[in-house]
XYZ file of C-alpha atoms in Angstrom:
521
model
C -26.197 -20.166 0.637
C -25.099 -18.321 -2.499
C -24.884 -14.580 -2.920
C -27.251 -13.055 -5.435
C -24.819 -11.024 -7.513
C -25.789 -7.542 -8.663
C -26.407 -7.377 -12.411
C -24.514 -5.073 -14.761
C -27.296 -2.527 -15.314
C -28.031 -2.257 -11.607
C -24.354 -1.648 -10.867
C -24.403 1.218 -13.372
C -27.513 2.668 -11.742
C -26.042 2.385 -8.254
C -22.863 4.131 -9.382
C -24.856 6.998 -10.879
C -26.937 7.228 -7.702
C -23.976 7.858 -5.390
C -22.296 10.230 -7.858
C -25.465 12.279 -8.288
C -26.102 11.997 -4.563
C -22.837 13.726 -3.796
C -23.484 16.569 -6.223
C -26.946 17.070 -4.740
C -25.162 18.469 -1.689
C -27.170 16.423 0.799
C -24.085 14.926 2.440
C -22.484 18.295 3.159
C -24.809 19.011 6.085
C -23.250 17.920 9.397
C -26.626 17.200 10.952
C -27.486 14.864 8.089
C -24.173 13.045 8.495
C -24.776 12.557 12.210
C -28.230 11.147 11.521
C -26.813 8.633 9.054
C -24.120 7.577 11.518
C -26.731 7.208 14.238
C -28.805 4.974 11.973
C -25.742 2.851 11.264
C -24.905 2.627 14.966
C -28.299 1.271 15.962
C -28.480 -1.039 12.954
C -25.327 -2.740 14.234
C -26.263 -2.643 17.915
C -29.750 -4.036 17.311
C -28.451 -6.850 15.121
C -25.306 -7.946 16.965
C -26.563 -11.488 17.438
C -27.544 -11.871 13.779
C -24.216 -10.452 12.622
C -22.255 -12.802 14.870
C -24.362 -15.746 13.702
C -23.737 -14.883 10.042
C -19.983 -14.834 10.578
C -20.192 -18.088 12.524
C -21.749 -19.629 9.420
C -18.959 -18.219 7.245
C -15.928 -18.976 9.428
C -17.200 -20.953 12.414
C -15.978 -17.986 14.415
C -17.044 -17.685 18.030
C -19.670 -14.956 18.630
C -17.512 -13.784 21.540
C -14.557 -13.330 19.207
C -16.695 -11.380 16.725
C -17.861 -9.045 19.473
C -14.373 -8.565 20.915
C -12.516 -8.176 17.628
C -15.080 -6.315 15.535
C -18.442 -5.114 16.810
C -17.247 -3.319 19.943
C -14.815 -1.223 17.939
C -17.362 -0.468 15.219
C -19.808 0.927 17.781
C -17.032 2.940 19.424
C -15.968 4.422 16.081
C -19.525 5.405 15.141
C -20.168 6.994 18.534
C -16.887 8.903 18.393
C -17.584 10.216 14.896
C -21.025 11.459 15.944
C -19.724 13.234 19.052
C -16.610 14.756 17.460
C -17.868 15.547 13.961
C -18.310 19.293 14.491
C -14.791 19.601 15.860
C -13.248 17.464 13.116
C -15.006 19.413 10.365
C -14.323 22.892 11.752
C -12.061 24.961 9.477
C -8.629 25.616 10.924
C -7.668 29.274 10.990
C -4.105 30.077 9.983
C -2.538 32.966 11.895
C 0.077 34.247 9.480
C 0.557 37.753 10.849
C 3.811 36.867 12.630
C 4.782 33.990 10.326
C 4.704 35.426 6.825
C 4.586 39.188 6.375
C 3.334 38.881 2.807
C 0.029 37.696 4.251
C -0.187 40.135 7.146
C -3.464 41.573 5.828
C -4.927 38.252 4.681
C -7.214 35.805 6.429
C -6.597 32.118 5.727
C -8.467 29.016 6.809
C -8.028 25.334 5.983
C -11.223 23.488 5.145
C -11.800 19.739 5.336
C -13.747 18.806 2.226
C -15.113 15.403 1.158
C -13.623 13.758 -1.908
C -17.005 12.885 -3.412
C -18.208 9.444 -4.507
C -16.109 6.769 -2.788
C -15.727 3.054 -3.553
C -15.035 0.918 -0.468
C -14.157 -2.757 -0.917
C -14.268 -4.872 2.218
C -12.548 -8.162 3.130
C -13.897 -11.557 4.171
C -11.749 -12.113 7.267
C -13.015 -9.109 9.255
C -16.066 -8.144 7.189
C -17.607 -5.861 9.802
C -14.701 -3.933 11.303
C -12.721 -3.471 8.091
C -15.816 -2.429 6.137
C -17.851 -0.421 8.608
C -15.060 1.729 10.029
C -14.079 3.026 6.560
C -17.783 3.564 5.784
C -18.173 5.510 9.039
C -15.127 7.634 8.192
C -16.307 8.288 4.638
C -19.828 9.320 5.666
C -18.529 11.457 8.539
C -16.313 13.306 6.062
C -19.306 13.995 3.777
C -18.720 11.484 0.994
C -21.202 9.177 -0.673
C -20.323 5.480 -0.643
C -20.656 2.459 -2.876
C -19.770 -0.614 -0.834
C -18.536 -3.892 -2.307
C -18.184 -6.635 0.346
C -16.244 -9.836 -0.220
C -17.985 -12.674 -2.032
C -16.171 -15.223 0.167
C -17.973 -14.347 3.408
C -21.393 -15.123 1.971
C -23.680 -14.815 4.995
C -22.021 -11.795 6.608
C -21.730 -9.886 3.311
C -25.394 -10.411 2.442
C -26.608 -9.408 5.901
C -24.367 -6.368 6.244
C -25.311 -5.004 2.821
C -29.005 -5.451 3.562
C -28.795 -3.777 6.973
C -26.925 -0.758 5.643
C -29.164 -0.241 2.623
C -32.187 -0.398 4.941
C -31.005 2.385 7.260
C -28.835 4.698 5.157
C -30.171 7.252 2.679
C -29.970 5.679 -0.782
C -28.501 8.821 -2.319
C -25.387 8.479 -0.153
C -25.041 4.702 0.147
C -25.363 1.753 -2.207
C -23.926 -1.763 -2.104
C -22.975 -4.208 -4.837
C -22.664 -7.963 -4.347
C -20.445 -9.961 -6.648
C -17.072 -11.392 -7.544
C -14.333 -10.618 -10.041
C -16.680 -9.601 -12.879
C -18.610 -7.143 -10.744
C -15.455 -5.733 -9.163
C -13.895 -5.268 -12.594
C -16.923 -3.274 -13.723
C -16.745 -1.068 -10.636
C -13.074 -0.347 -11.265
C -13.795 0.976 -14.757
C -15.724 3.910 -13.291
C -14.258 7.249 -12.289
C -14.282 7.447 -8.505
C -13.177 10.330 -6.324
C -11.484 7.919 -3.913
C -11.100 4.155 -3.559
C -10.369 2.128 -0.447
C -9.492 -1.557 -0.471
C -8.834 -3.944 2.372
C -7.337 -7.043 0.809
C -4.241 -8.703 -0.564
C -1.197 -7.018 -2.076
C -2.024 -8.695 -5.396
C -5.493 -7.147 -5.524
C -4.069 -3.860 -4.248
C -1.884 -3.634 -7.351
C -4.916 -4.269 -9.580
C -6.881 -1.529 -7.826
C -3.944 0.892 -8.048
C -3.607 0.345 -11.791
C -7.318 0.932 -12.326
C -7.312 4.049 -10.133
C -4.287 5.486 -11.933
C -6.287 5.793 -15.162
C -8.320 8.544 -13.512
C -5.617 9.681 -11.052
C -7.944 8.578 -8.267
C -6.398 8.614 -4.779
C -6.437 5.246 -3.019
C -6.251 3.941 0.521
C -4.909 0.396 0.587
C -4.922 -1.735 3.718
C -3.069 -4.838 2.582
C -0.883 -7.262 4.507
C 2.576 -8.711 4.467
C 4.513 -11.056 6.709
C 4.409 -9.473 10.166
C 7.443 -10.581 12.198
C 7.683 -11.333 15.903
C 11.167 -10.707 17.264
C 11.982 -12.462 20.542
C 15.110 -11.670 22.544
C 16.422 -13.318 25.688
C 15.507 -10.213 27.681
C 11.774 -10.805 28.011
C 9.307 -12.675 30.208
C 8.565 -15.608 27.904
C 5.615 -16.942 29.890
C 3.790 -13.640 29.415
C 4.588 -12.887 25.781
C 4.155 -16.484 24.585
C 0.488 -16.412 25.581
C 0.015 -13.083 23.805
C 1.662 -14.398 20.649
C -0.415 -17.597 20.725
C -3.626 -15.603 21.063
C -2.706 -13.115 18.338
C -1.655 -15.878 15.968
C -4.739 -18.058 16.439
C -7.713 -15.688 16.702
C -9.775 -16.115 13.554
C -7.554 -19.137 12.791
C -4.650 -16.909 11.834
C -6.653 -15.155 9.127
C -5.730 -11.675 10.334
C -3.662 -9.206 8.330
C -1.724 -7.993 11.376
C -1.280 -11.327 13.142
C 2.250 -12.639 13.780
C 3.317 -14.371 10.561
C 6.708 -15.687 11.660
C 9.032 -15.438 14.649
C 12.728 -14.610 14.830
C 13.973 -15.977 18.162
C 17.366 -15.881 19.808
C 18.870 -19.361 20.008
C 19.411 -19.092 23.751
C 15.657 -18.990 24.488
C 14.094 -20.851 21.556
C 13.510 -24.073 23.543
C 11.690 -22.274 26.320
C 9.750 -20.112 23.854
C 8.532 -23.222 22.018
C 7.532 -24.854 25.290
C 5.677 -21.750 26.473
C 3.881 -21.446 23.124
C 2.722 -25.057 23.185
C 1.462 -24.712 26.748
C -0.316 -21.448 25.937
C -2.060 -22.965 22.911
C -3.249 -25.954 24.951
C -4.615 -23.631 27.632
C -6.375 -21.422 25.092
C -8.022 -24.350 23.308
C -8.406 -27.239 25.789
C -11.054 -28.898 23.615
C -8.536 -29.300 20.798
C -6.043 -30.934 23.149
C -8.762 -33.378 24.166
C -9.348 -34.236 20.517
C -12.674 -32.406 20.290
C -13.949 -29.446 18.299
C -13.554 -26.042 19.921
C -16.328 -23.459 19.806
C -13.651 -20.792 20.188
C -11.565 -21.813 17.179
C -12.468 -20.620 13.676
C -12.317 -22.472 10.366
C -10.389 -21.742 7.187
C -12.537 -19.703 4.795
C -12.488 -22.045 1.771
C -11.192 -25.333 0.387
C -8.866 -23.405 -1.894
C -7.197 -21.702 1.053
C -7.121 -24.962 2.995
C -5.271 -26.682 0.150
C -2.836 -23.768 -0.122
C -2.033 -23.975 3.589
C -1.701 -27.748 3.510
C 0.736 -27.497 0.613
C 2.932 -24.959 2.398
C 3.220 -27.149 5.494
C 3.818 -30.284 3.431
C 6.833 -28.665 1.755
C 8.435 -27.154 4.855
C 11.885 -28.300 5.954
C 11.144 -27.426 9.568
C 9.916 -29.566 12.451
C 6.116 -29.442 12.690
C 4.062 -29.440 15.901
C 0.246 -29.464 15.652
C -2.594 -29.581 18.157
C -4.904 -31.841 16.161
C -5.231 -33.179 12.642
C -6.220 -31.128 9.561
C -9.744 -31.865 8.292
C -10.502 -30.585 4.783
C -14.173 -31.498 4.914
C -14.691 -29.343 8.003
C -12.132 -26.727 6.860
C -10.379 -27.213 10.193
C -6.667 -26.531 10.318
C -5.058 -27.009 13.744
C -2.706 -24.627 15.559
C 0.710 -25.282 14.059
C 4.248 -24.400 15.119
C 7.179 -25.059 12.799
C 10.671 -24.861 14.227
C 13.915 -24.559 12.323
C 12.772 -22.770 9.180
C 15.037 -20.620 7.014
C 14.280 -17.598 4.854
C 13.962 -19.913 1.846
C 11.444 -22.279 3.453
C 8.031 -22.794 1.828
C 6.434 -21.080 4.830
C 8.497 -17.943 4.213
C 7.516 -17.386 0.571
C 4.217 -15.570 1.151
C 1.870 -14.187 3.793
C 0.473 -17.290 5.497
C -3.013 -16.165 6.555
C -3.206 -19.394 8.522
C -2.850 -20.714 12.105
C 0.822 -21.484 11.488
C 3.831 -19.861 13.138
C 7.235 -20.613 11.558
C 10.123 -20.042 13.969
C 13.592 -18.995 12.855
C 16.529 -19.325 15.246
C 19.329 -16.732 15.263
C 22.281 -16.102 17.544
C 21.563 -12.411 18.018
C 18.424 -10.664 16.779
C 20.028 -7.213 16.807
C 22.607 -8.381 14.297
C 20.180 -10.390 12.185
C 16.533 -9.360 12.320
C 16.540 -5.865 10.729
C 18.584 -6.956 7.713
C 16.597 -10.162 7.292
C 13.263 -8.337 7.370
C 14.330 -5.549 5.006
C 15.842 -7.992 2.517
C 13.064 -10.559 2.328
C 9.836 -9.088 3.726
C 10.223 -5.325 3.964
C 7.365 -3.068 5.033
C 4.924 -5.419 6.802
C 1.697 -4.063 8.237
C 3.132 -4.525 11.736
C 6.260 -5.709 13.530
C 6.252 -7.054 17.078
C 9.247 -6.589 19.371
C 9.280 -8.838 22.425
C 11.954 -7.489 24.732
C 12.085 -5.645 28.047
C 15.427 -4.062 27.192
C 14.967 -0.404 26.174
C 18.129 -0.385 24.091
C 16.878 -3.379 22.102
C 13.452 -1.768 21.729
C 14.928 1.464 20.369
C 17.499 -0.270 18.185
C 14.982 -2.558 16.499
C 12.171 -0.012 16.137
C 14.466 2.459 14.362
C 15.782 -0.141 11.920
C 12.623 -1.973 10.914
C 10.223 -0.428 8.404
C 6.618 -1.363 9.140
C 3.145 0.136 9.249
C 3.172 -0.125 13.054
C 5.413 -1.308 15.874
C 4.091 -2.988 19.018
C 6.351 -3.850 21.933
C 5.586 -6.868 24.133
C 2.136 -7.437 22.677
C 0.486 -8.221 19.353
C -2.597 -7.049 17.417
C -3.661 -4.452 19.991
C -2.368 -1.461 18.003
C -5.168 -2.105 15.504
C -7.981 -1.832 18.022
C -8.106 1.833 19.028
C -9.790 4.808 17.395
C -6.942 6.931 18.765
C -4.243 4.987 16.897
C -3.916 5.318 13.093
C -4.145 2.018 11.248
C -2.407 1.522 7.927
C 0.515 0.081 6.056
C 3.811 1.011 4.511
C 5.133 0.077 1.092
C 3.757 -3.274 -0.025
C 1.458 -3.466 3.001
C -0.543 -0.449 1.900
C -0.913 3.300 1.948
C -3.033 5.672 3.998
C -4.388 5.459 7.552
C -7.780 5.363 9.178
C -9.588 4.960 12.548
C -11.131 7.876 14.427
C -10.086 11.317 13.242
C -7.374 9.732 11.106
C -10.160 8.136 9.061
C -12.050 11.418 8.780
C -8.885 13.077 7.488
C -8.172 10.159 5.130
C -11.537 10.642 3.429
C -11.157 14.437 3.287
C -8.890 16.730 1.351
C -7.585 19.950 2.829
C -8.500 23.105 0.913
C -7.008 26.469 1.856
C -9.316 29.464 1.528
C -7.601 32.858 1.451
C -9.485 36.131 1.736
C -7.703 39.320 0.775
C -8.681 42.810 1.994
C -8.662 45.979 -0.073
C -6.132 47.437 2.328
C -3.669 44.706 1.327
C -3.124 46.575 -1.942
C -0.790 48.889 -0.046
C 1.477 45.895 0.516
C 0.822 44.084 -2.730
C 1.492 46.853 -5.210
C 5.188 45.987 -5.085
C 4.450 42.781 -6.995
C 3.137 44.583 -10.077
C 5.240 45.689 -13.072
C 6.996 47.874 -13.926
C 9.488 46.563 -11.338
C 11.707 49.054 -9.563
C 14.598 48.462 -7.122
C 12.608 49.677 -4.111
C 9.783 47.213 -4.764
C 12.257 44.386 -5.234
C 13.919 45.244 -1.918
C 10.542 45.436 -0.203
C 9.468 42.039 -1.492
C 12.819 40.530 -0.533
C 12.532 41.974 2.971
C 9.157 40.400 3.590
C 9.732 37.155 1.669
C 13.143 35.907 2.727
C 14.433 34.768 6.129
C 16.285 37.602 7.810
C 18.332 37.855 10.986
C 19.010 34.638 12.914
C 19.673 31.811 10.503
C 21.645 28.581 10.509
C 25.476 28.565 10.251
C 27.339 27.617 7.088
C 29.310 24.952 8.945
C 29.082 22.913 12.122
C 25.993 21.696 14.005
C 22.602 23.128 13.076
C 20.296 23.506 16.069
C 17.211 24.475 14.105
C 16.416 27.154 16.674
C 16.456 30.196 14.447
C 12.761 30.846 13.925
C 11.409 34.286 14.625
C 11.289 37.857 13.349
C 14.025 40.419 13.731
C 13.439 43.635 15.671
C 13.097 45.545 12.402
C 10.488 43.128 11.113
C 8.596 43.286 14.396
C 8.536 47.078 14.104
C 6.978 46.886 10.664
C 4.514 44.287 11.917
C 3.491 46.757 14.617
C 3.036 49.586 12.108
C 1.084 47.382 9.726
C -1.086 46.177 12.593
C -1.979 49.761 13.511
C -2.730 50.522 9.860
C -4.992 47.493 9.485
C -6.778 48.306 12.737
C -7.323 51.903 11.630
C -8.608 50.752 8.253
C -11.083 48.354 9.870
C -12.272 51.053 12.293
C -12.853 53.554 9.473
C -14.618 50.922 7.383
C -16.909 49.986 10.278
C -17.628 53.612 11.205
C -18.471 54.953 7.754
C -19.576 51.922 5.772
C -21.033 49.605 8.415
């Protein structure tokens, strides 16, 4: 099957549709947003089998794996957005009466406003989860969306685009199918926000294009996610978790373990436990057969890239099966004895390969090694039961997320923000974090006529009394921090004098409101 790419004129029309759709105001209504999210929810629920089948055609991925890793979370996210939308969108009142005397007579609220027309570009490796959750967040926040799925996942991209265009209002949602040419055209337009899930290389291209219009971006990229294994952990438990996290979707997961740093004292046992875990997870592969639970590599190009990396490694290779280019099958692979300069350590692998580096002491080695060679991965995994080691490593490793004694799971909850740091991306989404990511906060201040009694001191001609009055209400007074020594930070609060004036002003404002209500209604 080949995707039918969207032609240039149609792309232009679709862009204009979502831009005009936003300015029509239709997406600002919360009831309308909930209806669109409901339509999306049932489109996914009613077509779960077809969606899983499409991805099986693209990646030979097990339908069970697609449900577990993608569809369940998509349905949860949509349901949560529908049920919590009113709360998420409610303006937040700011009570400044006791915080900032200059605004004692003012009312202030913080509104969550949509950006406008949003471009969302999805990936091929998790085409449902990493596309639909951002779309859910964008629609919940009141944006209109143009969706560009990956051209590599042919069947799933075609089906998903068709399903969404069938159930979502065309003024708020359009999709474009295509490759580099079509993406390049989309990036020439002025968007109000852009989100990409993809590689760091493409993320840089998107950032450059967005910078021409100062468009804010959310980038969910990748990086080499390390697994750090100390001697103070139950290896039989964590080895199975690492094997699963490495091999789901054949290692084509942005947050999967990319390499392991293991203390020398336990590396033999860790290798043994990993091999046993892999054999237990995929018994068909051990028997020399195909496994219905093991996915394929997405393309011949990626297969050749992976094969080349393994061919050039200086480490000792263990594989459960033989690579088959025709079937795009690449077996589970462990490589022991690699160094930071090994071929497998030059780039994000995106493959069912786990290079293993041996060190004497991970506390002395791992943080510096990670920061020097692969700083800021999307996730870092700390496998240790020792609390000191957990705290030491987590405070010295920069990563989008830290998980202790497990892998991948931090990316599966609507209550946990998902996003990168540095070269692994910027911004966060999932649940309310996604709603906030596709919204901008706008303060709205309303001033009363009575406030003029307080504000007249700001007008020229300036006199000493007015300057003193402004200074009194503008600067911190009373308890402050010391010039020297420890600073506790516990010096917030108004002085007795300030509280007295607050009381007087409160009476004055109350009297003013009472008079206004009595005589003017």
